[in-house]
mmCIF file of C-alpha atoms in Angstrom:
data_model
loop_
_atom_site.group_PDB
_atom_site.id
_atom_site.type_symbol
_atom_site.label_atom_id
_atom_site.label_comp_id
_atom_site.label_asym_id
_atom_site.label_seq_id
_atom_site.Cartn_x
_atom_site.Cartn_y
_atom_site.Cartn_z
ATOM 1 C CA MET Y 1099 -59.397 -1.059 -37.344
ATOM 2 C CA GLY Y 1100 -61.418 -2.236 -34.350
ATOM 3 C CA THR Y 1101 -59.489 -2.130 -31.062
ATOM 4 C CA LEU Y 1102 -61.762 -1.869 -28.021
ATOM 5 C CA GLU Y 1103 -60.777 -0.968 -24.451
ATOM 6 C CA LEU Y 1104 -62.864 -0.934 -21.282
ATOM 7 C CA LYS Y 1105 -61.044 0.902 -18.513
ATOM 8 C CA ASN Y 1106 -62.114 0.607 -14.869
ATOM 9 C CA VAL Y 1107 -65.784 0.226 -15.820
ATOM 10 C CA SER Y 1108 -68.274 -0.124 -12.968
ATOM 11 C CA MET Y 1109 -72.057 -0.483 -13.286
ATOM 12 C CA SER Y 1110 -74.935 -0.942 -10.847
ATOM 13 C CA TYR Y 1111 -78.680 -1.391 -11.185
ATOM 14 C CA ASP Y 1112 -80.316 0.321 -8.212
ATOM 15 C CA THR Y 1113 -78.245 -1.062 -5.332
ATOM 16 C CA LYS Y 1114 -77.014 -4.196 -7.129
ATOM 17 C CA LYS Y 1115 -73.418 -4.012 -8.324
ATOM 18 C CA VAL Y 1116 -73.007 -5.814 -11.660
ATOM 19 C CA LEU Y 1117 -69.536 -4.741 -12.821
ATOM 20 C CA GLU Y 1118 -66.705 -3.512 -10.615
ATOM 21 C CA GLN Y 1119 -63.571 -1.858 -12.072
ATOM 22 C CA LEU Y 1120 -63.712 -4.007 -15.207
ATOM 23 C CA ASN Y 1121 -60.769 -3.827 -17.610
ATOM 24 C CA MET Y 1122 -60.790 -5.493 -21.049
ATOM 25 C CA THR Y 1123 -58.796 -5.057 -24.237
ATOM 26 C CA ILE Y 1124 -59.941 -6.548 -27.551
ATOM 27 C CA HIS Y 1125 -57.365 -6.119 -30.309
ATOM 28 C CA ASP Y 1126 -58.074 -5.470 -33.964
ATOM 29 C CA GLY Y 1127 -59.132 -8.654 -35.791
ATOM 30 C CA GLU Y 1128 -59.510 -10.766 -32.635
ATOM 31 C CA PHE Y 1129 -62.417 -13.100 -31.933
ATOM 32 C CA ILE Y 1130 -63.116 -12.768 -28.197
ATOM 33 C CA SER Y 1131 -65.795 -14.601 -26.212
ATOM 34 C CA ILE Y 1132 -67.301 -13.579 -22.878
ATOM 35 C CA LEU Y 1133 -68.393 -16.398 -20.583
ATOM 36 C CA GLY Y 1134 -70.117 -16.039 -17.252
ATOM 37 C CA PRO Y 1135 -73.054 -17.188 -15.141
ATOM 38 C CA SER Y 1136 -76.460 -15.525 -15.395
ATOM 39 C CA GLY Y 1137 -76.400 -12.085 -13.834
ATOM 40 C CA SER Y 1138 -72.637 -11.640 -14.202
ATOM 41 C CA GLY Y 1139 -73.017 -8.687 -16.574
ATOM 42 C CA LYS Y 1140 -72.438 -10.195 -20.036
ATOM 43 C CA SER Y 1141 -75.297 -8.345 -21.754
ATOM 44 C CA THR Y 1142 -74.639 -5.232 -19.663
ATOM 45 C CA ILE Y 1143 -71.167 -5.041 -21.227
ATOM 46 C CA PHE Y 1144 -72.728 -5.026 -24.693
ATOM 47 C CA HIS Y 1145 -75.218 -2.332 -23.694
ATOM 48 C CA LEU Y 1146 -72.352 -0.215 -22.369
ATOM 49 C CA ILE Y 1147 -70.231 -0.698 -25.499
ATOM 50 C CA GLY Y 1148 -73.225 0.129 -27.689
ATOM 51 C CA GLY Y 1149 -73.978 3.319 -25.762
ATOM 52 C CA MET Y 1150 -77.391 2.166 -24.548
ATOM 53 C CA LEU Y 1151 -76.068 2.470 -20.990
ATOM 54 C CA THR Y 1152 -73.496 4.777 -19.422
ATOM 55 C CA PRO Y 1153 -71.228 3.301 -16.727
ATOM 56 C CA ASP Y 1154 -71.210 4.661 -13.201
ATOM 57 C CA GLU Y 1155 -67.429 4.856 -13.450
ATOM 58 C CA GLY Y 1156 -64.771 4.246 -16.075
ATOM 59 C CA ALA Y 1157 -64.547 4.790 -19.822
ATOM 60 C CA ILE Y 1158 -64.802 2.867 -23.105
ATOM 61 C CA PHE Y 1159 -62.522 3.490 -26.087
ATOM 62 C CA LEU Y 1160 -62.677 2.309 -29.701
ATOM 63 C CA ASN Y 1161 -59.485 2.899 -31.686
ATOM 64 C CA ASN Y 1162 -58.299 5.289 -28.927
ATOM 65 C CA LYS Y 1163 -61.461 7.408 -29.272
ATOM 66 C CA GLU Y 1164 -63.747 7.560 -26.250
ATOM 67 C CA ILE Y 1165 -67.235 6.227 -27.028
ATOM 68 C CA THR Y 1166 -68.625 6.079 -23.470
ATOM 69 C CA GLY Y 1167 -72.393 6.538 -23.655
ATOM 70 C CA LYS Y 1168 -72.302 7.078 -27.433
ATOM 71 C CA LYS Y 1169 -74.321 5.095 -29.979
ATOM 72 C CA GLY Y 1170 -73.525 4.213 -33.583
ATOM 73 C CA HIS Y 1171 -70.016 2.801 -33.190
ATOM 74 C CA ILE Y 1172 -70.651 -0.962 -33.306
ATOM 75 C CA SER Y 1173 -72.532 -3.540 -35.330
ATOM 76 C CA TYR Y 1174 -74.794 -5.659 -33.119
ATOM 77 C CA MET Y 1175 -76.425 -9.048 -33.663
ATOM 78 C CA PRO Y 1176 -78.969 -10.009 -30.964
ATOM 79 C CA GLN Y 1177 -79.981 -13.476 -29.764
ATOM 80 C CA ALA Y 1178 -83.081 -13.502 -31.988
ATOM 81 C CA PRO Y 1179 -82.656 -12.786 -35.729
ATOM 82 C CA SER Y 1180 -85.022 -9.743 -35.540
ATOM 83 C CA LEU Y 1181 -85.860 -9.832 -39.238
ATOM 84 C CA PHE Y 1182 -88.768 -7.794 -40.596
ATOM 85 C CA PRO Y 1183 -91.320 -10.346 -41.922
ATOM 86 C CA TRP Y 1184 -92.637 -7.970 -44.608
ATOM 87 C CA ARG Y 1185 -89.171 -7.475 -46.124
ATOM 88 C CA THR Y 1186 -87.395 -10.002 -48.316
ATOM 89 C CA VAL Y 1187 -84.083 -11.512 -47.237
ATOM 90 C CA LEU Y 1188 -82.235 -9.061 -49.492
ATOM 91 C CA GLU Y 1189 -84.208 -6.103 -48.147
ATOM 92 C CA ASN Y 1190 -83.475 -7.172 -44.570
ATOM 93 C CA VAL Y 1191 -79.753 -7.441 -45.343
ATOM 94 C CA LEU Y 1192 -79.717 -3.972 -46.921
ATOM 95 C CA LEU Y 1193 -81.460 -2.354 -43.940
ATOM 96 C CA ILE Y 1194 -78.279 -1.186 -42.179
ATOM 97 C CA GLN Y 1195 -77.001 0.410 -45.364
ATOM 98 C CA GLU Y 1196 -80.363 2.097 -45.950
ATOM 99 C CA ILE Y 1197 -80.113 3.679 -42.509
ATOM 100 C CA ASN Y 1198 -76.628 4.940 -43.392
ATOM 101 C CA GLY Y 1199 -77.882 6.333 -46.694
ATOM 102 C CA LYS Y 1200 -75.980 3.982 -48.976
ATOM 103 C CA LYS Y 1201 -77.097 0.703 -50.549
ATOM 104 C CA ASP Y 1202 -74.870 -1.799 -52.331
ATOM 105 C CA LYS Y 1203 -77.211 -4.433 -53.702
ATOM 106 C CA GLN Y 1204 -74.491 -6.373 -55.496
ATOM 107 C CA LEU Y 1205 -72.387 -6.629 -52.346
ATOM 108 C CA ALA Y 1206 -75.443 -7.881 -50.444
ATOM 109 C CA LEU Y 1207 -76.117 -10.518 -53.109
ATOM 110 C CA ASP Y 1208 -72.456 -11.594 -53.012
ATOM 111 C CA MET Y 1209 -72.574 -11.901 -49.210
ATOM 112 C CA LEU Y 1210 -75.776 -13.954 -49.370
ATOM 113 C CA LYS Y 1211 -74.105 -16.242 -51.895
ATOM 114 C CA LYS Y 1212 -71.143 -16.769 -49.537
ATOM 115 C CA ALA Y 1213 -73.662 -17.566 -46.803
ATOM 116 C CA GLY Y 1214 -75.344 -20.201 -48.994
ATOM 117 C CA LEU Y 1215 -78.490 -18.102 -49.312
ATOM 118 C CA ALA Y 1216 -78.327 -17.012 -52.948
ATOM 119 C CA ASP Y 1217 -81.549 -18.887 -53.776
ATOM 120 C CA TYR Y 1218 -83.386 -17.146 -50.924
ATOM 121 C CA ALA Y 1219 -82.541 -13.502 -51.650
ATOM 122 C CA TYR Y 1220 -86.135 -12.728 -52.610
ATOM 123 C CA ALA Y 1221 -87.797 -15.059 -50.114
ATOM 124 C CA TYR Y 1222 -89.363 -13.871 -46.858
ATOM 125 C CA PRO Y 1223 -88.229 -14.765 -43.317
ATOM 126 C CA ASP Y 1224 -91.184 -17.101 -42.771
ATOM 127 C CA ASP Y 1225 -89.800 -19.280 -45.567
ATOM 128 C CA LEU Y 1226 -86.492 -19.828 -43.741
ATOM 129 C CA SER Y 1227 -85.320 -22.264 -41.062
ATOM 130 C CA GLY Y 1228 -83.948 -20.997 -37.751
ATOM 131 C CA GLY Y 1229 -80.348 -21.448 -38.873
ATOM 132 C CA MET Y 1230 -80.991 -19.641 -42.158
ATOM 133 C CA LYS Y 1231 -82.544 -16.698 -40.314
ATOM 134 C CA GLN Y 1232 -79.428 -16.453 -38.171
ATOM 135 C CA ARG Y 1233 -77.275 -16.416 -41.297
ATOM 136 C CA VAL Y 1234 -79.335 -13.552 -42.719
ATOM 137 C CA SER Y 1235 -78.974 -11.656 -39.445
ATOM 138 C CA PHE Y 1236 -75.219 -12.175 -39.458
ATOM 139 C CA VAL Y 1237 -74.862 -11.061 -43.084
ATOM 140 C CA ARG Y 1238 -76.874 -7.933 -42.216
ATOM 141 C CA ALA Y 1239 -74.465 -7.227 -39.349
ATOM 142 C CA LEU Y 1240 -71.483 -7.662 -41.691
ATOM 143 C CA MET Y 1241 -73.015 -5.157 -44.117
ATOM 144 C CA SER Y 1242 -72.505 -2.484 -41.483
ATOM 145 C CA PRO Y 1243 -69.307 -0.433 -41.921
ATOM 146 C CA MET Y 1244 -68.616 -0.558 -38.171
ATOM 147 C CA PRO Y 1245 -65.245 -2.115 -37.215
ATOM 148 C CA LEU Y 1246 -66.556 -4.002 -34.155
ATOM 149 C CA LEU Y 1247 -69.158 -6.767 -34.350
ATOM 150 C CA CYS Y 1248 -70.952 -7.750 -31.125
ATOM 151 C CA LEU Y 1249 -72.783 -11.096 -31.163
ATOM 152 C CA ASP Y 1250 -75.094 -11.794 -28.216
ATOM 153 C CA GLU Y 1251 -75.592 -15.593 -27.923
ATOM 154 C CA PRO Y 1252 -76.692 -15.814 -31.573
ATOM 155 C CA PHE Y 1253 -76.876 -19.637 -31.605
ATOM 156 C CA GLY Y 1254 -78.377 -20.228 -28.165
ATOM 157 C CA ALA Y 1255 -81.857 -21.082 -29.448
ATOM 158 C CA LEU Y 1256 -80.672 -23.555 -32.110
ATOM 159 C CA ASP Y 1257 -80.527 -27.325 -31.764
ATOM 160 C CA GLU Y 1258 -77.132 -28.968 -31.244
ATOM 161 C CA LEU Y 1259 -76.417 -30.029 -34.832
ATOM 162 C CA THR Y 1260 -77.612 -26.746 -36.334
ATOM 163 C CA ARG Y 1261 -75.493 -24.824 -33.822
ATOM 164 C CA LEU Y 1262 -72.382 -26.816 -34.768
ATOM 165 C CA ASP Y 1263 -72.996 -26.104 -38.441
ATOM 166 C CA MET Y 1264 -73.507 -22.417 -37.687
ATOM 167 C CA GLN Y 1265 -70.253 -22.239 -35.718
ATOM 168 C CA LYS Y 1266 -68.318 -23.693 -38.671
ATOM 169 C CA TRP Y 1267 -70.073 -21.331 -41.050
ATOM 170 C CA LEU Y 1268 -69.395 -18.316 -38.833
ATOM 171 C CA LEU Y 1269 -65.664 -19.089 -38.712
ATOM 172 C CA SER Y 1270 -65.478 -19.581 -42.469
ATOM 173 C CA LEU Y 1271 -67.161 -16.229 -43.137
ATOM 174 C CA TRP Y 1272 -65.231 -14.408 -40.394
ATOM 175 C CA SER Y 1273 -61.918 -15.706 -41.798
ATOM 176 C CA MET Y 1274 -62.654 -13.731 -44.990
ATOM 177 C CA ASP Y 1275 -63.732 -10.554 -43.171
ATOM 178 C CA LYS Y 1276 -61.516 -10.696 -40.029
ATOM 179 C CA ARG Y 1277 -63.551 -8.027 -38.308
ATOM 180 C CA THR Y 1278 -63.079 -7.632 -34.568
ATOM 181 C CA VAL Y 1279 -65.703 -9.819 -32.860
ATOM 182 C CA LEU Y 1280 -66.968 -9.813 -29.290
ATOM 183 C CA PHE Y 1281 -69.126 -12.884 -28.704
ATOM 184 C CA ILE Y 1282 -71.346 -13.617 -25.678
ATOM 185 C CA THR Y 1283 -72.054 -17.272 -24.975
ATOM 186 C CA HIS Y 1284 -72.889 -19.545 -22.039
ATOM 187 C CA ASN Y 1285 -71.460 -22.563 -23.909
ATOM 188 C CA ILE Y 1286 -67.850 -23.455 -23.022
ATOM 189 C CA GLU Y 1287 -67.311 -25.630 -26.111
ATOM 190 C CA GLU Y 1288 -68.580 -22.844 -28.358
ATOM 191 C CA ALA Y 1289 -66.226 -20.307 -26.776
ATOM 192 C CA LEU Y 1290 -63.221 -22.637 -27.131
ATOM 193 C CA TYR Y 1291 -64.022 -23.553 -30.715
ATOM 194 C CA LEU Y 1292 -64.569 -19.992 -31.948
ATOM 195 C CA SER Y 1293 -62.269 -17.749 -29.941
ATOM 196 C CA ASP Y 1294 -58.728 -16.428 -29.779
ATOM 197 C CA ARG Y 1295 -59.233 -15.485 -26.136
ATOM 198 C CA ILE Y 1296 -62.001 -15.932 -23.559
ATOM 199 C CA TYR Y 1297 -62.916 -13.548 -20.755
ATOM 200 C CA ILE Y 1298 -64.624 -15.272 -17.827
ATOM 201 C CA LEU Y 1299 -66.825 -13.023 -15.701
ATOM 202 C CA PRO Y 1300 -67.097 -13.930 -12.013
ATOM 203 C CA SER Y 1301 -70.465 -14.468 -10.337
ATOM 204 C CA ASN Y 1302 -69.352 -11.909 -7.723
ATOM 205 C CA PRO Y 1303 -68.337 -8.565 -9.355
ATOM 206 C CA ASN Y 1304 -65.771 -8.037 -6.605
ATOM 207 C CA ASP Y 1305 -63.842 -11.120 -7.772
ATOM 208 C CA SER Y 1306 -61.217 -10.891 -10.509
ATOM 209 C CA LEU Y 1307 -61.955 -11.160 -14.202
ATOM 210 C CA MET Y 1308 -60.251 -14.238 -15.661
ATOM 211 C CA GLU Y 1309 -58.723 -14.571 -19.116
ATOM 212 C CA VAL Y 1310 -57.892 -17.659 -21.177
ATOM 213 C CA THR Y 1311 -55.828 -17.696 -24.359
ATOM 214 C CA VAL Y 1312 -57.138 -20.483 -26.598
ATOM 215 C CA PRO Y 1313 -54.184 -22.637 -27.738
ATOM 216 C CA PHE Y 1314 -55.719 -24.293 -30.806
ATOM 217 C CA PRO Y 1315 -54.417 -23.132 -34.210
ATOM 218 C CA ARG Y 1316 -56.627 -21.832 -36.993
ATOM 219 C CA PRO Y 1317 -58.310 -23.035 -39.074
ATOM 220 C CA ARG Y 1318 -60.034 -25.094 -36.397
ATOM 221 C CA ALA Y 1319 -60.581 -28.796 -37.121
ATOM 222 C CA ASP Y 1320 -64.211 -29.879 -37.522
ATOM 223 C CA ASP Y 1321 -63.808 -32.530 -34.820
ATOM 224 C CA LEU Y 1322 -61.792 -30.326 -32.451
ATOM 225 C CA TRP Y 1323 -64.287 -30.735 -29.589
ATOM 226 C CA LEU Y 1324 -63.512 -34.489 -29.529
ATOM 227 C CA ASN Y 1325 -59.797 -33.817 -29.003
ATOM 228 C CA GLU Y 1326 -58.465 -34.825 -25.572
ATOM 229 C CA ASP Y 1327 -56.724 -31.464 -25.073
ATOM 230 C CA PHE Y 1328 -59.955 -29.675 -25.963
ATOM 231 C CA LEU Y 1329 -61.832 -31.664 -23.314
ATOM 232 C CA GLU Y 1330 -59.158 -30.812 -20.739
ATOM 233 C CA TRP Y 1331 -59.491 -27.112 -21.503
ATOM 234 C CA LYS Y 1332 -63.267 -27.413 -21.285
ATOM 235 C CA LYS Y 1333 -62.910 -28.977 -17.842
ATOM 236 C CA ASP Y 1334 -60.509 -26.263 -16.718
ATOM 237 C CA ILE Y 1335 -62.858 -23.463 -17.806
ATOM 238 C CA TYR Y 1336 -65.797 -25.242 -16.189
ATOM 239 C CA TYR Y 1337 -64.036 -25.033 -12.832
ATOM 240 C CA LYS Y 1338 -63.057 -21.425 -13.459
ATOM 241 C CA LEU Y 1339 -66.758 -20.621 -13.766
ATOM 242 C CA LYS Y 1340 -67.309 -22.045 -10.313
ATOM 243 C CA PRO Y 1341 -67.040 -19.586 -7.409
ATOM 244 C CA SER Y 1342 -64.018 -21.476 -6.026
ATOM 245 C CA GLY Y 1343 -62.210 -21.262 -9.385
ATOM 246 C CA MET Y 1344 -58.938 -22.821 -10.474
ATOM 247 C CA THR Y 1345 -55.697 -21.265 -11.542
ATOM 248 C CA ALA Y 1346 -55.211 -20.669 -15.250
ATOM 249 C CA LYS Y 1347 -53.108 -23.013 -17.372
#
């Protein structure tokens, strides 16, 4: 189970208010994206959920248990793959389990096979492309027993075609695992294609948090982003990201 709640969370850096009375609920098995302009607090939310920061006000709950300011309750995948170059792909994937005192080599090999990386289990990160490194990083995150997976713009540094392939791959692997996912992105199309719901952070923390329920059924079509309805939703969210905003559909 991986149900996450942020209740009346506020956070400031020095005198700059970043989050003001923020409320979010992410249900078990949901894929939720967070969109927002630079400086709106997207990464701050992850740092708060992960216990690296403690909010000025409010509380954070995972499965009805308060985790405010506590570490070790989520699995986190950063923007960069962060693989150790002296460890093989398999050794990198097993790292989280090593930290937790339990290794399942066969499970790791099975996960790498599902990720299309079976032939690279004993290769080193320098032998991999950017997209392959991201796959290794994601498999490592899935090897964690934590019920909540936080992905911080994992495809932002990839080229357009590689990113599209990675989005399809992520959905195919997630559909087998169905772990609760919280996904930060600045890309509207990516959020629409991947998510069940989208939270849109305002540029001004005093403005209201917006929420969009994505209407497209799963599994998502490969050419969904060419669909006229998809383009209309993209346009609508684009205007929501503007300070003036638009009303939700």
